[in-house]
mmCIF file with all atom_site columns, C-alpha atoms in Angstrom:
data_model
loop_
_atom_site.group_PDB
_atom_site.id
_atom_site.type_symbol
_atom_site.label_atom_id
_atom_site.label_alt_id
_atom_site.label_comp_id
_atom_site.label_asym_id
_atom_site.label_entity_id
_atom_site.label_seq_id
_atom_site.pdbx_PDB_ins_code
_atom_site.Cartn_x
_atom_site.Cartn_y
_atom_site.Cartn_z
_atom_site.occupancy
_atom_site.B_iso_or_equiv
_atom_site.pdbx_formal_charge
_atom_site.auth_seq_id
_atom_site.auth_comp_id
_atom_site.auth_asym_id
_atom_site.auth_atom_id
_atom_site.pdbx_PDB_model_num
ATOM 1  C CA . UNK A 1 1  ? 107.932 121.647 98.133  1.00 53.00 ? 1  UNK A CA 1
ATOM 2  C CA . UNK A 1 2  ? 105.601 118.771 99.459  1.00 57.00 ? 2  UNK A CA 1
ATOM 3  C CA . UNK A 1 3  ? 104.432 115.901 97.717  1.00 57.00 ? 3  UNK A CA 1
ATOM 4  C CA . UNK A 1 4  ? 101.343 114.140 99.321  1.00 60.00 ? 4  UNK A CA 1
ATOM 5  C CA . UNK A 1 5  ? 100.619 110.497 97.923  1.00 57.00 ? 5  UNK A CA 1
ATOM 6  C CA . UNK A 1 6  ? 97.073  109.728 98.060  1.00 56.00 ? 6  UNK A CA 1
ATOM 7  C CA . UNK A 1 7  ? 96.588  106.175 100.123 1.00 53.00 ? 7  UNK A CA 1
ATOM 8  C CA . UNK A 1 8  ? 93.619  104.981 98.167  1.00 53.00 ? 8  UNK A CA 1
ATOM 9  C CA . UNK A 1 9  ? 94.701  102.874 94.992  1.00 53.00 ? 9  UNK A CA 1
ATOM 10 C CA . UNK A 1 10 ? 92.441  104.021 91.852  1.00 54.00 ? 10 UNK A CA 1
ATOM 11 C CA . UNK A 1 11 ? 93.509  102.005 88.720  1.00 48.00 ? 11 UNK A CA 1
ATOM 12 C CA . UNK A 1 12 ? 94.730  104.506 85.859  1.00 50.00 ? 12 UNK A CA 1
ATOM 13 C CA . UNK A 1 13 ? 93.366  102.759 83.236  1.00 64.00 ? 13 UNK A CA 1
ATOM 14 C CA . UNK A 1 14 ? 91.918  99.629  82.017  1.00 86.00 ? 14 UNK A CA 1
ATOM 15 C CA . UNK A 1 15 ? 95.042  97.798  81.648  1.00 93.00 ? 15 UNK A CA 1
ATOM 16 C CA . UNK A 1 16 ? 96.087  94.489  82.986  1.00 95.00 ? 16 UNK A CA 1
ATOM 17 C CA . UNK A 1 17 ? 99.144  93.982  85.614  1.00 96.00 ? 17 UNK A CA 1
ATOM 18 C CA . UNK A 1 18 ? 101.238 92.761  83.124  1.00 96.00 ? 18 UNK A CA 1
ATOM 19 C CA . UNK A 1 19 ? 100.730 95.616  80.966  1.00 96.00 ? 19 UNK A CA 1
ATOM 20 C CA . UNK A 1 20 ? 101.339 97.893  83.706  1.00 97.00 ? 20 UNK A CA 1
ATOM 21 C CA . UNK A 1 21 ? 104.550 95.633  84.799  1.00 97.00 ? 21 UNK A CA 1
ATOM 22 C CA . UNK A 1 22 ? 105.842 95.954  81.517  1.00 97.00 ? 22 UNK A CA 1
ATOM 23 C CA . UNK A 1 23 ? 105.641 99.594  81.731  1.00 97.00 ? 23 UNK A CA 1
ATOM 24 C CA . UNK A 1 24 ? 107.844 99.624  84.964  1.00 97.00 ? 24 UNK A CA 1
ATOM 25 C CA . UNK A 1 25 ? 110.288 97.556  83.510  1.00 97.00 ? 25 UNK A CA 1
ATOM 26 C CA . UNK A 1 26 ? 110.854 100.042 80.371  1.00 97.00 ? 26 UNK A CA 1
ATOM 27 C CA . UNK A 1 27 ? 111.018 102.678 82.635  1.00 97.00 ? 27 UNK A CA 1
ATOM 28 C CA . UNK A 1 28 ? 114.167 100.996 84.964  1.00 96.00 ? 28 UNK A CA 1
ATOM 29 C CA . UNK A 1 29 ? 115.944 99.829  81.418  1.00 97.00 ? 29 UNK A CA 1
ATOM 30 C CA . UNK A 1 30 ? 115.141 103.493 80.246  1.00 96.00 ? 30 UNK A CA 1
ATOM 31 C CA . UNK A 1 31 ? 116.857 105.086 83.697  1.00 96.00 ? 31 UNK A CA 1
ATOM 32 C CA . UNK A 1 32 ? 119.488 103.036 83.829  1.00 95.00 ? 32 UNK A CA 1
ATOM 33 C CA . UNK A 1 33 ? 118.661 101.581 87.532  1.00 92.00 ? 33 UNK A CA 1
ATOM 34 C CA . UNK A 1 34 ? 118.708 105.107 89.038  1.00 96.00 ? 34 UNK A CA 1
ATOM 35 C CA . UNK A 1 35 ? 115.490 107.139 88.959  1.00 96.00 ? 35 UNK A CA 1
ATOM 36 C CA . UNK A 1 36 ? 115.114 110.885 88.967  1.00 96.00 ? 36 UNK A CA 1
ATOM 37 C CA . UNK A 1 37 ? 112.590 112.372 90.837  1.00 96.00 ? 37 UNK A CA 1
ATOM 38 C CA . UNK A 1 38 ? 110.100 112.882 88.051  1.00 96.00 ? 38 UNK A CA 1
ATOM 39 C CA . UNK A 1 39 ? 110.886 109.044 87.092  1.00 96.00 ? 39 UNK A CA 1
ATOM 40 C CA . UNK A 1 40 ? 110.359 108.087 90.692  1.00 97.00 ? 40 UNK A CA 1
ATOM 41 C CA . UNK A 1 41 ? 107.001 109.574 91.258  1.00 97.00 ? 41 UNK A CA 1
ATOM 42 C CA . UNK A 1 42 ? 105.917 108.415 87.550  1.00 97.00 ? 42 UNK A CA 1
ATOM 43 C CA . UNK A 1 43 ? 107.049 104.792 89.318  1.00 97.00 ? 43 UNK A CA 1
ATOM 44 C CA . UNK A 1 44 ? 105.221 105.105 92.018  1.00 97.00 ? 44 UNK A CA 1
ATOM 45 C CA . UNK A 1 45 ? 101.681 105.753 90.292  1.00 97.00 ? 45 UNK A CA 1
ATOM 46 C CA . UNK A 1 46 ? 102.524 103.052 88.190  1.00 97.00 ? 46 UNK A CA 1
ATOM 47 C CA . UNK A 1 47 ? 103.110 100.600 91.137  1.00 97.00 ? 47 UNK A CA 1
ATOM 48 C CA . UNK A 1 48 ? 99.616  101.624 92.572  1.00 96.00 ? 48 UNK A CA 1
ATOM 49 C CA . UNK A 1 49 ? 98.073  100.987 88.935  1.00 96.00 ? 49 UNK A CA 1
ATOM 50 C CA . UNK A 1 50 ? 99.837  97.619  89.145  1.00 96.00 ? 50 UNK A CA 1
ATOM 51 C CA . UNK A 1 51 ? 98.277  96.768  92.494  1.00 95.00 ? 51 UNK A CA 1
ATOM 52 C CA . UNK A 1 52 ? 94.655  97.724  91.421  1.00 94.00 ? 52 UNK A CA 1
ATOM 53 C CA . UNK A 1 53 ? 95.276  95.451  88.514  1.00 93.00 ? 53 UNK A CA 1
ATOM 54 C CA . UNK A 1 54 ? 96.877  92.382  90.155  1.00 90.00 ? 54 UNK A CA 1
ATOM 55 C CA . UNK A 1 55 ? 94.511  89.056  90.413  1.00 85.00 ? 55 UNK A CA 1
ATOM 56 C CA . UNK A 1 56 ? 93.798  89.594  94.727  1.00 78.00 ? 56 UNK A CA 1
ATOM 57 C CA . UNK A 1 57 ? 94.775  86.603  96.375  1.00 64.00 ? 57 UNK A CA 1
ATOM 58 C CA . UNK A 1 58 ? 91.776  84.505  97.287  1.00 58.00 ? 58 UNK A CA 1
ATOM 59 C CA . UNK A 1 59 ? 93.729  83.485  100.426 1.00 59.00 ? 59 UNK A CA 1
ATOM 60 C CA . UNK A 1 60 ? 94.177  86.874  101.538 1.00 57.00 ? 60 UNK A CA 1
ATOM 61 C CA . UNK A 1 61 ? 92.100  87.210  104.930 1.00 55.00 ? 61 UNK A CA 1
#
C-alpha cells in the first residue's frame, strides 16, 4: 500500500501549539517510545498541526 503525505501544512483545528504539543506528548507516554504505524501517521498530522500553530519566527527570512 502507499501512503502519500500532502506537503502543504493546513492547521486541523483552532488549537494553539501547546495544545497540539501536549497532544504529542500523550501520545509517546501512551506508546511507550515506540510508535505503530497507525500511531506514527496520527504523529505526523499532529506535527504538521503543530507547525501551522507555532508563533513564525519574525527573523525567519
Amino acid at each position: 500500500m502507499l501512503h502519500i503525505m500532502s506537503t502543504t501544512v493546513e492547521p486541523a483545528s483552532d488549537r494553539s501549539a501547546d495544545e497540539v504539543n501536549e497532544e504529542i506528548r500523550a501520545l509517546w507516554r501512551r506508546s511507550g517510545g515506540t510508535l505503530s504505524g497507525e500511531q506514527r501517521e496520527k504523529y505526523q498530522l499532529l506535527v504538521l498541526e503543530w507547525a501551522a500553530a507555532a508563533p513564525q519566527s519574525a527573523t525567519a527570512a
